Amino acid sequence: MVRRARKINRELAELYPYAHPELDFENPFELLVATVLSAQTTDLRVNQTTPVLFAKYPTPEDMAAAVPEELEEIIRPTGFFRAKARSLLGLSAALRDRFGGEVPGRLEDLVTLPGVGRKTANVVLGNAFGVPGITVDTHFGRLARRFGWTAEEDPEKVEAAVAEIFPKSEWTMLSHRVVFHGRRVCHSRKPACGACPIAPLCPSYGEGETDPEKARKLLKYELGGQPGQRLRPPAGYPGQAAAPGAGGAAGPGAAAGDGQGEVA
């Protein structure tokens, strides 16, 4: 199983050499806020919302002093906006009061912030601080079980099980590759098995559409010839940038579980 798992990771690395966080951000604070907002919505919807948000509240001090109703109105398109506003106000105040206005680079500190659990902390650590971490969102958990890496449902148990299989140096990029594959090919309801390059390695092959032509029509984002989720994708991304006002419905019905954040 370990040999097969590591081969899957190598195959995914060849398939997605451009794998990256799909949230637009310029600094650790922006990534932390965007990840909290990503709970129960799409990264695209978050990316369409944060330019106005960060223009108005560029620092933790600014956001901590925000009028709650004004903050809620800006983030309303991401859904669950009242709970998310409480988290953003709370974490911003904590950063101001306990961490000198800076996002801490330790997991044990990050998880003390309102609205921040291990998933969010690992996203920030891996992508803003270069600290390896496994991000277990709904996509990662689903694929870890389909690949036979674990039978666990609890995200922390999935994280622990997968951490035993792969070297620490691979954890952050492994997370990106698996999430990319889950969003583009190995979908929740109808995986595109017939168009999946790692199908020969997958013990769950056949759960989805196996006809190659039909399966190709299920591919999403750049693999399906559609824009990605980022308005400002990194250099080397082969797909199209998303439009500032395009795509996705707000709220819990948008793409529940597509994001990686937690809401307290």
C-alpha atoms as an extended CHARMM CRD file, in Angstrom:
* protein
*
       264  EXT
         1         1  MET       CA              0.0000000000        0.0000000000        0.0000000000  PROA      1               0.0000000000
         2         2  VAL       CA              2.8310000000        2.3930000000        0.8620000000  PROA      2               0.0000000000
         3         3  ARG       CA              4.6180000000        1.7420000000       -2.4180000000  PROA      3               0.0000000000
         4         4  ARG       CA              1.3950000000        2.2570000000       -4.3720000000  PROA      4               0.0000000000
         5         5  ALA       CA              0.5730000000        5.4390000000       -2.4000000000  PROA      5               0.0000000000
         6         6  ARG       CA              3.9680000000        6.9440000000       -3.1480000000  PROA      6               0.0000000000
         7         7  LYS       CA              3.6430000000        6.0230000000       -6.8090000000  PROA      7               0.0000000000
         8         8  ILE       CA              0.2440000000        7.7590000000       -6.8940000000  PROA      8               0.0000000000
         9         9  ASN       CA              1.8990000000       10.8560000000       -5.4380000000  PROA      9               0.0000000000
        10        10  ARG       CA              4.5920000000       10.7490000000       -8.1320000000  PROA      10              0.0000000000
        11        11  GLU       CA              1.9640000000       10.3480000000      -10.8510000000  PROA      11              0.0000000000
        12        12  LEU       CA             -0.0320000000       13.2670000000       -9.4540000000  PROA      12              0.0000000000
        13        13  ALA       CA              3.1490000000       15.3650000000       -9.4020000000  PROA      13              0.0000000000
        14        14  GLU       CA              3.5670000000       14.7220000000      -13.1270000000  PROA      14              0.0000000000
        15        15  LEU       CA             -0.1010000000       15.4480000000      -13.7960000000  PROA      15              0.0000000000
        16        16  TYR       CA             -0.1770000000       18.6590000000      -11.7280000000  PROA      16              0.0000000000
        17        17  PRO       CA              3.3450000000       20.1490000000      -11.7090000000  PROA      17              0.0000000000
        18        18  TYR       CA              1.6120000000       23.5050000000      -11.2690000000  PROA      18              0.0000000000
        19        19  ALA       CA             -0.4650000000       22.5260000000       -8.1970000000  PROA      19              0.0000000000
        20        20  HSD       CA             -0.8410000000       25.4780000000       -5.8390000000  PROA      20              0.0000000000
        21        21  PRO       CA             -3.1900000000       27.0390000000       -3.2720000000  PROA      21              0.0000000000
        22        22  GLU       CA             -6.3030000000       28.1530000000       -5.1040000000  PROA      22              0.0000000000
        23        23  LEU       CA             -6.8600000000       31.1860000000       -2.9030000000  PROA      23              0.0000000000
        24        24  ASP       CA             -5.4610000000       34.5750000000       -3.9310000000  PROA      24              0.0000000000
        25        25  PHE       CA             -3.2470000000       36.0750000000       -1.2130000000  PROA      25              0.0000000000
        26        26  GLU       CA             -0.2320000000       38.3370000000       -0.7800000000  PROA      26              0.0000000000
        27        27  ASN       CA              0.7700000000       37.6680000000        2.8450000000  PROA      27              0.0000000000
        28        28  PRO       CA              0.0410000000       35.3060000000        5.7740000000  PROA      28              0.0000000000
        29        29  PHE       CA             -2.8210000000       37.4480000000        7.0830000000  PROA      29              0.0000000000
        30        30  GLU       CA             -4.5970000000       37.4450000000        3.7300000000  PROA      30              0.0000000000
        31        31  LEU       CA             -4.1780000000       33.6850000000        3.4220000000  PROA      31              0.0000000000
        32        32  LEU       CA             -5.4980000000       33.1310000000        6.9530000000  PROA      32              0.0000000000
        33        33  VAL       CA             -8.5760000000       35.2800000000        6.3160000000  PROA      33              0.0000000000
        34        34  ALA       CA             -9.2380000000       33.7620000000        2.8890000000  PROA      34              0.0000000000
        35        35  THR       CA             -8.9850000000       30.2310000000        4.2710000000  PROA      35              0.0000000000
        36        36  VAL       CA            -11.4700000000       30.9910000000        7.0420000000  PROA      36              0.0000000000
        37        37  LEU       CA            -13.8380000000       32.4380000000        4.4320000000  PROA      37              0.0000000000
        38        38  SER       CA            -13.4630000000       29.3350000000        2.2300000000  PROA      38              0.0000000000
        39        39  ALA       CA            -15.5500000000       27.1490000000        4.5320000000  PROA      39              0.0000000000
        40        40  GLN       CA            -18.6710000000       25.8980000000        2.7530000000  PROA      40              0.0000000000
        41        41  THR       CA            -18.1110000000       27.8630000000       -0.4500000000  PROA      41              0.0000000000
        42        42  THR       CA            -15.7950000000       27.8460000000       -3.4500000000  PROA      42              0.0000000000
        43        43  ASP       CA            -12.3310000000       29.3460000000       -3.5440000000  PROA      43              0.0000000000
        44        44  LEU       CA            -13.5140000000       31.3190000000       -6.5750000000  PROA      44              0.0000000000
        45        45  ARG       CA            -16.2300000000       33.0170000000       -4.5430000000  PROA      45              0.0000000000
        46        46  VAL       CA            -13.6760000000       33.8770000000       -1.8630000000  PROA      46              0.0000000000
        47        47  ASN       CA            -11.2670000000       35.2510000000       -4.4720000000  PROA      47              0.0000000000
        48        48  GLN       CA            -14.0260000000       37.4420000000       -5.8590000000  PROA      48              0.0000000000
        49        49  THR       CA            -14.7600000000       38.7810000000       -2.3760000000  PROA      49              0.0000000000
        50        50  THR       CA            -11.3370000000       39.4060000000       -0.8430000000  PROA      50              0.0000000000
        51        51  PRO       CA            -10.0930000000       42.2860000000       -3.0540000000  PROA      51              0.0000000000
        52        52  VAL       CA            -12.6740000000       44.6390000000       -1.5540000000  PROA      52              0.0000000000
        53        53  LEU       CA            -12.1920000000       43.1290000000        1.9020000000  PROA      53              0.0000000000
        54        54  PHE       CA             -8.4080000000       43.5740000000        1.9480000000  PROA      54              0.0000000000
        55        55  ALA       CA             -8.5930000000       47.0470000000        0.4230000000  PROA      55              0.0000000000
        56        56  LYS       CA            -10.7580000000       48.1280000000        3.3680000000  PROA      56              0.0000000000
        57        57  TYR       CA             -9.0580000000       46.0540000000        6.0900000000  PROA      57              0.0000000000
        58        58  PRO       CA             -5.4380000000       45.3760000000        5.0530000000  PROA      58              0.0000000000
        59        59  THR       CA             -4.1260000000       44.5580000000        8.5460000000  PROA      59              0.0000000000
        60        60  PRO       CA             -5.3420000000       42.6950000000       11.6420000000  PROA      60              0.0000000000
        61        61  GLU       CA             -5.5930000000       46.0430000000       13.4360000000  PROA      61              0.0000000000
        62        62  ASP       CA             -7.8710000000       47.3940000000       10.7060000000  PROA      62              0.0000000000
        63        63  MET       CA            -10.0800000000       44.3110000000       10.6610000000  PROA      63              0.0000000000
        64        64  ALA       CA            -10.3120000000       44.1210000000       14.4570000000  PROA      64              0.0000000000
        65        65  ALA       CA            -11.7040000000       47.6740000000       14.4450000000  PROA      65              0.0000000000
        66        66  ALA       CA            -14.2610000000       46.9520000000       11.7050000000  PROA      66              0.0000000000
        67        67  VAL       CA            -17.9510000000       47.7070000000       12.2210000000  PROA      67              0.0000000000
        68        68  PRO       CA            -19.4180000000       44.1740000000       12.3330000000  PROA      68              0.0000000000
        69        69  GLU       CA            -22.3060000000       44.9820000000       10.0170000000  PROA      69              0.0000000000
        70        70  GLU       CA            -19.9910000000       46.4820000000        7.4030000000  PROA      70              0.0000000000
        71        71  LEU       CA            -17.6870000000       43.4640000000        7.5470000000  PROA      71              0.0000000000
        72        72  GLU       CA            -20.6770000000       41.1200000000        7.2500000000  PROA      72              0.0000000000
        73        73  GLU       CA            -21.9420000000       42.9170000000        4.1610000000  PROA      73              0.0000000000
        74        74  ILE       CA            -18.5950000000       42.5920000000        2.3740000000  PROA      74              0.0000000000
        75        75  ILE       CA            -18.2390000000       38.8590000000        3.0740000000  PROA      75              0.0000000000
        76        76  ARG       CA            -21.9340000000       38.0490000000        2.6180000000  PROA      76              0.0000000000
        77        77  PRO       CA            -21.3390000000       36.3600000000       -0.7910000000  PROA      77              0.0000000000
        78        78  THR       CA            -19.2440000000       33.6410000000        0.8930000000  PROA      78              0.0000000000
        79        79  GLY       CA            -22.1750000000       32.4160000000        2.9810000000  PROA      79              0.0000000000
        80        80  PHE       CA            -22.4320000000       31.9550000000        6.7640000000  PROA      80              0.0000000000
        81        81  PHE       CA            -21.2980000000       35.5720000000        6.8690000000  PROA      81              0.0000000000
        82        82  ARG       CA            -22.2880000000       36.3000000000       10.4740000000  PROA      82              0.0000000000
        83        83  ALA       CA            -20.3200000000       33.3720000000       11.8800000000  PROA      83              0.0000000000
        84        84  LYS       CA            -17.3960000000       34.1540000000        9.5920000000  PROA      84              0.0000000000
        85        85  ALA       CA            -17.4510000000       37.8290000000       10.6050000000  PROA      85              0.0000000000
        86        86  ARG       CA            -17.2940000000       36.8200000000       14.2820000000  PROA      86              0.0000000000
        87        87  SER       CA            -14.3050000000       34.6090000000       13.5070000000  PROA      87              0.0000000000
        88        88  LEU       CA            -12.5190000000       37.3250000000       11.5210000000  PROA      88              0.0000000000
        89        89  LEU       CA            -13.1070000000       39.9490000000       14.2150000000  PROA      89              0.0000000000
        90        90  GLY       CA            -11.9690000000       37.5360000000       16.9120000000  PROA      90              0.0000000000
        91        91  LEU       CA             -8.8440000000       36.2970000000       15.1550000000  PROA      91              0.0000000000
        92        92  SER       CA             -7.8620000000       39.8350000000       14.1340000000  PROA      92              0.0000000000
        93        93  ALA       CA             -8.1850000000       41.0490000000       17.7080000000  PROA      93              0.0000000000
        94        94  ALA       CA             -6.1550000000       38.0680000000       18.9130000000  PROA      94              0.0000000000
        95        95  LEU       CA             -3.4220000000       38.7820000000       16.3630000000  PROA      95              0.0000000000
        96        96  ARG       CA             -3.3650000000       42.4250000000       17.4710000000  PROA      96              0.0000000000
        97        97  ASP       CA             -3.4070000000       41.7390000000       21.1930000000  PROA      97              0.0000000000
        98        98  ARG       CA             -1.4360000000       38.5100000000       21.5470000000  PROA      98              0.0000000000
        99        99  PHE       CA              0.8590000000       38.3020000000       18.5250000000  PROA      99              0.0000000000
       100       100  GLY       CA              1.8870000000       41.8810000000       17.8070000000  PROA      100             0.0000000000
       101       101  GLY       CA             -0.2810000000       42.0900000000       14.7000000000  PROA      101             0.0000000000
       102       102  GLU       CA              1.5490000000       39.2070000000       13.0300000000  PROA      102             0.0000000000
       103       103  VAL       CA              0.2520000000       35.7630000000       12.0410000000  PROA      103             0.0000000000
       104       104  PRO       CA              2.1460000000       33.2020000000       14.1450000000  PROA      104             0.0000000000
       105       105  GLY       CA              4.1090000000       30.4830000000       12.3950000000  PROA      105             0.0000000000
       106       106  ARG       CA              3.3200000000       27.6700000000       14.8390000000  PROA      106             0.0000000000
       107       107  LEU       CA              0.3480000000       25.3110000000       14.6720000000  PROA      107             0.0000000000
       108       108  GLU       CA             -0.1880000000       25.4060000000       18.4380000000  PROA      108             0.0000000000
       109       109  ASP       CA             -0.6010000000       29.2000000000       18.2430000000  PROA      109             0.0000000000
       110       110  LEU       CA             -2.7370000000       29.2750000000       15.1020000000  PROA      110             0.0000000000
       111       111  VAL       CA             -5.3460000000       26.8640000000       16.4680000000  PROA      111             0.0000000000
       112       112  THR       CA             -5.9810000000       29.1980000000       19.4130000000  PROA      112             0.0000000000
       113       113  LEU       CA             -7.4070000000       31.7980000000       17.0210000000  PROA      113             0.0000000000
       114       114  PRO       CA            -11.2010000000       31.9740000000       16.5980000000  PROA      114             0.0000000000
       115       115  GLY       CA            -12.4070000000       30.0280000000       13.5470000000  PROA      115             0.0000000000
       116       116  VAL       CA             -9.0410000000       28.3460000000       12.9840000000  PROA      116             0.0000000000
       117       117  GLY       CA             -8.6590000000       24.5660000000       13.2050000000  PROA      117             0.0000000000
       118       118  ARG       CA             -5.9350000000       22.2190000000       12.0190000000  PROA      118             0.0000000000
       119       119  LYS       CA             -6.9900000000       22.4210000000        8.3620000000  PROA      119             0.0000000000
       120       120  THR       CA             -6.7270000000       26.1950000000        8.2450000000  PROA      120             0.0000000000
       121       121  ALA       CA             -3.5330000000       26.1780000000       10.3110000000  PROA      121             0.0000000000
       122       122  ASN       CA             -1.8670000000       23.6810000000        7.9760000000  PROA      122             0.0000000000
       123       123  VAL       CA             -2.8600000000       25.7120000000        4.9100000000  PROA      123             0.0000000000
       124       124  VAL       CA             -1.2530000000       28.8190000000        6.4000000000  PROA      124             0.0000000000
       125       125  LEU       CA              1.8390000000       27.0180000000        7.6840000000  PROA      125             0.0000000000
       126       126  GLY       CA              2.4970000000       25.1830000000        4.4310000000  PROA      126             0.0000000000
       127       127  ASN       CA              1.8800000000       28.0680000000        2.0560000000  PROA      127             0.0000000000
       128       128  ALA       CA              2.8840000000       31.1680000000        4.0120000000  PROA      128             0.0000000000
       129       129  PHE       CA              5.6810000000       29.8070000000        6.1960000000  PROA      129             0.0000000000
       130       130  GLY       CA              7.0160000000       26.7540000000        4.3530000000  PROA      130             0.0000000000
       131       131  VAL       CA              6.2250000000       24.4650000000        7.2860000000  PROA      131             0.0000000000
       132       132  PRO       CA              5.0980000000       21.0450000000        5.9760000000  PROA      132             0.0000000000
       133       133  GLY       CA              1.5190000000       20.0970000000        6.7410000000  PROA      133             0.0000000000
       134       134  ILE       CA             -1.2630000000       17.8540000000        5.4470000000  PROA      134             0.0000000000
       135       135  THR       CA             -4.4920000000       19.6930000000        4.7020000000  PROA      135             0.0000000000
       136       136  VAL       CA             -7.4340000000       17.3280000000        5.0800000000  PROA      136             0.0000000000
       137       137  ASP       CA            -10.4220000000       18.9680000000        3.4420000000  PROA      137             0.0000000000
       138       138  THR       CA            -13.3560000000       17.0120000000        1.9970000000  PROA      138             0.0000000000
       139       139  HSD       CA            -11.4710000000       16.3030000000       -1.2410000000  PROA      139             0.0000000000
       140       140  PHE       CA             -8.3430000000       15.0330000000        0.4920000000  PROA      140             0.0000000000
       141       141  GLY       CA            -10.3000000000       12.8200000000        2.8750000000  PROA      141             0.0000000000
       142       142  ARG       CA            -12.3950000000       11.3590000000        0.0660000000  PROA      142             0.0000000000
       143       143  LEU       CA             -9.3920000000       10.5080000000       -2.0930000000  PROA      143             0.0000000000
       144       144  ALA       CA             -7.3380000000        9.1620000000        0.8030000000  PROA      144             0.0000000000
       145       145  ARG       CA            -10.1110000000        6.6480000000        1.4090000000  PROA      145             0.0000000000
       146       146  ARG       CA            -10.5870000000        5.8470000000       -2.2910000000  PROA      146             0.0000000000
       147       147  PHE       CA             -6.8490000000        5.2880000000       -2.6700000000  PROA      147             0.0000000000
       148       148  GLY       CA             -6.8980000000        2.9360000000        0.3130000000  PROA      148             0.0000000000
       149       149  TRP       CA             -4.5680000000        5.0750000000        2.4240000000  PROA      149             0.0000000000
       150       150  THR       CA             -6.9760000000        5.0190000000        5.3600000000  PROA      150             0.0000000000
       151       151  ALA       CA            -10.5340000000        4.0760000000        6.2640000000  PROA      151             0.0000000000
       152       152  GLU       CA            -10.8310000000        6.9070000000        8.7890000000  PROA      152             0.0000000000
       153       153  GLU       CA            -13.4800000000        9.6110000000        8.4530000000  PROA      153             0.0000000000
       154       154  ASP       CA            -12.2260000000       11.9930000000       11.1270000000  PROA      154             0.0000000000
       155       155  PRO       CA             -9.8960000000       14.5850000000        9.5150000000  PROA      155             0.0000000000
       156       156  GLU       CA             -7.2960000000       14.4310000000       12.2840000000  PROA      156             0.0000000000
       157       157  LYS       CA             -7.1390000000       10.6360000000       12.0470000000  PROA      157             0.0000000000
       158       158  VAL       CA             -6.8410000000       10.8690000000        8.2500000000  PROA      158             0.0000000000
       159       159  GLU       CA             -4.0110000000       13.3710000000        8.6740000000  PROA      159             0.0000000000
       160       160  ALA       CA             -2.1910000000       11.0990000000       11.1270000000  PROA      160             0.0000000000
       161       161  ALA       CA             -2.5910000000        8.0290000000        8.9070000000  PROA      161             0.0000000000
       162       162  VAL       CA             -1.3620000000        9.7630000000        5.7570000000  PROA      162             0.0000000000
       163       163  ALA       CA              1.5530000000       11.3260000000        7.6330000000  PROA      163             0.0000000000
       164       164  GLU       CA              2.8140000000        7.8040000000        8.3320000000  PROA      164             0.0000000000
       165       165  ILE       CA              2.9400000000        7.0100000000        4.5920000000  PROA      165             0.0000000000
       166       166  PHE       CA              4.7460000000       10.0130000000        3.1450000000  PROA      166             0.0000000000
       167       167  PRO       CA              7.9300000000       11.8610000000        4.1120000000  PROA      167             0.0000000000
       168       168  LYS       CA              7.3120000000       15.1840000000        5.8130000000  PROA      168             0.0000000000
       169       169  SER       CA              8.9220000000       17.0740000000        2.9410000000  PROA      169             0.0000000000
       170       170  GLU       CA              6.0510000000       15.9440000000        0.6690000000  PROA      170             0.0000000000
       171       171  TRP       CA              3.1360000000       16.8520000000        2.9120000000  PROA      171             0.0000000000
       172       172  THR       CA              2.2860000000       20.3340000000        1.5880000000  PROA      172             0.0000000000
       173       173  MET       CA              2.5910000000       19.5140000000       -2.1140000000  PROA      173             0.0000000000
       174       174  LEU       CA              0.8600000000       16.1640000000       -1.6180000000  PROA      174             0.0000000000
       175       175  SER       CA             -2.0870000000       18.1010000000       -0.1960000000  PROA      175             0.0000000000
       176       176  HSD       CA             -2.2270000000       20.3920000000       -3.2300000000  PROA      176             0.0000000000
       177       177  ARG       CA             -1.9700000000       17.5130000000       -5.7060000000  PROA      177             0.0000000000
       178       178  VAL       CA             -4.6650000000       15.4100000000       -4.0570000000  PROA      178             0.0000000000
       179       179  VAL       CA             -7.0470000000       18.3750000000       -3.7240000000  PROA      179             0.0000000000
       180       180  PHE       CA             -6.3930000000       19.3440000000       -7.3600000000  PROA      180             0.0000000000
       181       181  HSD       CA             -7.2290000000       15.8030000000       -8.4520000000  PROA      181             0.0000000000
       182       182  GLY       CA            -10.3440000000       15.7090000000       -6.2990000000  PROA      182             0.0000000000
       183       183  ARG       CA            -11.6330000000       18.9490000000       -7.7960000000  PROA      183             0.0000000000
       184       184  ARG       CA            -10.7990000000       18.1270000000      -11.3850000000  PROA      184             0.0000000000
       185       185  VAL       CA            -11.1600000000       14.3730000000      -11.8490000000  PROA      185             0.0000000000
       186       186  CYS       CA            -12.0820000000       12.3380000000       -8.7680000000  PROA      186             0.0000000000
       187       187  HSD       CA            -15.3410000000       14.0940000000       -7.9480000000  PROA      187             0.0000000000
       188       188  SER       CA            -17.5570000000       13.1910000000       -5.0360000000  PROA      188             0.0000000000
       189       189  ARG       CA            -20.6880000000       12.1080000000       -6.8880000000  PROA      189             0.0000000000
       190       190  LYS       CA            -19.3340000000       11.0500000000      -10.2730000000  PROA      190             0.0000000000
       191       191  PRO       CA            -15.5830000000       10.5690000000      -10.5630000000  PROA      191             0.0000000000
       192       192  ALA       CA            -14.1810000000       10.5720000000      -14.0920000000  PROA      192             0.0000000000
       193       193  CYS       CA            -12.5500000000        7.1390000000      -13.8020000000  PROA      193             0.0000000000
       194       194  GLY       CA            -12.2900000000        6.6450000000      -17.5670000000  PROA      194             0.0000000000
       195       195  ALA       CA            -10.2120000000        9.8140000000      -17.9620000000  PROA      195             0.0000000000
       196       196  CYS       CA             -8.0770000000        9.3620000000      -14.8520000000  PROA      196             0.0000000000
       197       197  PRO       CA             -4.3240000000        8.9370000000      -15.4850000000  PROA      197             0.0000000000
       198       198  ILE       CA             -3.8550000000        7.0800000000      -12.2060000000  PROA      198             0.0000000000
       199       199  ALA       CA             -6.7530000000        4.6640000000      -12.7370000000  PROA      199             0.0000000000
       200       200  PRO       CA             -4.3880000000        1.6290000000      -12.9680000000  PROA      200             0.0000000000
       201       201  LEU       CA             -3.1940000000        2.3940000000       -9.4280000000  PROA      201             0.0000000000
       202       202  CYS       CA             -6.6000000000        3.1080000000       -7.9060000000  PROA      202             0.0000000000
       203       203  PRO       CA             -8.3490000000        0.3750000000       -5.8980000000  PROA      203             0.0000000000
       204       204  SER       CA            -11.6440000000        2.2550000000       -6.3230000000  PROA      204             0.0000000000
       205       205  TYR       CA            -11.5770000000        2.3620000000      -10.1240000000  PROA      205             0.0000000000
       206       206  GLY       CA            -15.0990000000        1.8350000000      -11.4340000000  PROA      206             0.0000000000
       207       207  GLU       CA            -16.9360000000        3.8910000000       -8.8070000000  PROA      207             0.0000000000
       208       208  GLY       CA            -17.4310000000        6.5300000000      -11.4760000000  PROA      208             0.0000000000
       209       209  GLU       CA            -17.8210000000        6.8240000000      -15.2420000000  PROA      209             0.0000000000
       210       210  THR       CA            -15.4330000000        4.4120000000      -16.9840000000  PROA      210             0.0000000000
       211       211  ASP       CA            -16.2660000000        5.2640000000      -20.6040000000  PROA      211             0.0000000000
       212       212  PRO       CA            -13.3550000000        7.4830000000      -21.7160000000  PROA      212             0.0000000000
       213       213  GLU       CA            -15.4380000000        9.8430000000      -23.8410000000  PROA      213             0.0000000000
       214       214  LYS       CA            -18.1270000000       10.3350000000      -21.2150000000  PROA      214             0.0000000000
       215       215  ALA       CA            -15.4920000000       10.6590000000      -18.4960000000  PROA      215             0.0000000000
       216       216  ARG       CA            -13.6330000000       13.4210000000      -20.3630000000  PROA      216             0.0000000000
       217       217  LYS       CA            -16.7900000000       15.5090000000      -20.3060000000  PROA      217             0.0000000000
       218       218  LEU       CA            -16.7280000000       15.3810000000      -16.4980000000  PROA      218             0.0000000000
       219       219  LEU       CA            -13.2920000000       17.0010000000      -16.1800000000  PROA      219             0.0000000000
       220       220  LYS       CA            -13.2470000000       20.4320000000      -14.5620000000  PROA      220             0.0000000000
       221       221  TYR       CA            -11.1790000000       23.6150000000      -14.5480000000  PROA      221             0.0000000000
       222       222  GLU       CA             -8.1100000000       23.5920000000      -16.7940000000  PROA      222             0.0000000000
       223       223  LEU       CA             -8.5030000000       19.8900000000      -17.6000000000  PROA      223             0.0000000000
       224       224  GLY       CA            -11.9970000000       20.6420000000      -18.8650000000  PROA      224             0.0000000000
       225       225  GLY       CA            -10.9710000000       23.7920000000      -20.7230000000  PROA      225             0.0000000000
       226       226  GLN       CA            -12.6030000000       26.0680000000      -18.1420000000  PROA      226             0.0000000000
       227       227  PRO       CA            -11.2070000000       28.9060000000      -15.9890000000  PROA      227             0.0000000000
       228       228  GLY       CA             -9.6250000000       28.0550000000      -12.6850000000  PROA      228             0.0000000000
       229       229  GLN       CA            -10.5870000000       29.4680000000       -9.3000000000  PROA      229             0.0000000000
       230       230  ARG       CA             -7.9340000000       32.1520000000       -8.9530000000  PROA      230             0.0000000000
       231       231  LEU       CA             -8.2540000000       35.6610000000      -10.3240000000  PROA      231             0.0000000000
       232       232  ARG       CA             -4.4590000000       35.8810000000      -10.1440000000  PROA      232             0.0000000000
       233       233  PRO       CA             -3.1140000000       32.3840000000      -10.8330000000  PROA      233             0.0000000000
       234       234  PRO       CA              0.6120000000       31.8030000000      -10.3330000000  PROA      234             0.0000000000
       235       235  ALA       CA              3.0980000000       31.7010000000      -13.1720000000  PROA      235             0.0000000000
       236       236  GLY       CA              3.0270000000       28.3820000000      -14.9530000000  PROA      236             0.0000000000
       237       237  TYR       CA             -0.6640000000       27.6890000000      -14.4240000000  PROA      237             0.0000000000
       238       238  PRO       CA             -1.8860000000       26.2880000000      -17.7600000000  PROA      238             0.0000000000
       239       239  GLY       CA             -5.5150000000       27.3210000000      -17.3960000000  PROA      239             0.0000000000
       240       240  GLN       CA             -7.3820000000       30.5960000000      -17.6210000000  PROA      240             0.0000000000
       241       241  ALA       CA             -7.7000000000       33.1310000000      -14.8290000000  PROA      241             0.0000000000
       242       242  ALA       CA            -11.1850000000       33.4240000000      -13.3800000000  PROA      242             0.0000000000
       243       243  ALA       CA            -13.1940000000       36.5580000000      -14.0460000000  PROA      243             0.0000000000
       244       244  PRO       CA            -13.7010000000       38.9340000000      -11.0770000000  PROA      244             0.0000000000
       245       245  GLY       CA            -17.4810000000       38.6070000000      -11.1570000000  PROA      245             0.0000000000
       246       246  ALA       CA            -17.9390000000       35.1570000000      -12.6600000000  PROA      246             0.0000000000
       247       247  GLY       CA            -19.0750000000       31.7920000000      -11.4170000000  PROA      247             0.0000000000
       248       248  GLY       CA            -20.4400000000       30.1620000000       -8.3090000000  PROA      248             0.0000000000
       249       249  ALA       CA            -23.4170000000       30.8370000000       -6.0910000000  PROA      249             0.0000000000
       250       250  ALA       CA            -22.9610000000       32.1040000000       -2.5750000000  PROA      250             0.0000000000
       251       251  GLY       CA            -23.9660000000       30.3560000000        0.5810000000  PROA      251             0.0000000000
       252       252  PRO       CA            -24.1770000000       26.7690000000        1.7550000000  PROA      252             0.0000000000
       253       253  GLY       CA            -25.6050000000       25.5070000000       -1.4950000000  PROA      253             0.0000000000
       254       254  ALA       CA            -22.7140000000       26.7790000000       -3.6000000000  PROA      254             0.0000000000
       255       255  ALA       CA            -20.2320000000       23.9570000000       -3.3050000000  PROA      255             0.0000000000
       256       256  ALA       CA            -20.4880000000       22.7670000000        0.2490000000  PROA      256             0.0000000000
       257       257  GLY       CA            -17.2450000000       21.4020000000        1.5110000000  PROA      257             0.0000000000
       258       258  ASP       CA            -15.2170000000       22.7360000000       -1.4120000000  PROA      258             0.0000000000
       259       259  GLY       CA            -13.3340000000       25.1070000000        0.8120000000  PROA      259             0.0000000000
       260       260  GLN       CA            -10.7780000000       24.3070000000        3.4870000000  PROA      260             0.0000000000
       261       261  GLY       CA            -11.6220000000       26.6200000000        6.3410000000  PROA      261             0.0000000000
       262       262  GLU       CA            -13.4810000000       26.1640000000        9.5640000000  PROA      262             0.0000000000
       263       263  VAL       CA            -16.1090000000       28.4440000000       11.0470000000  PROA      263             0.0000000000
       264       264  ALA       CA            -16.4910000000       28.6180000000       14.7910000000  PROA      264             0.0000000000
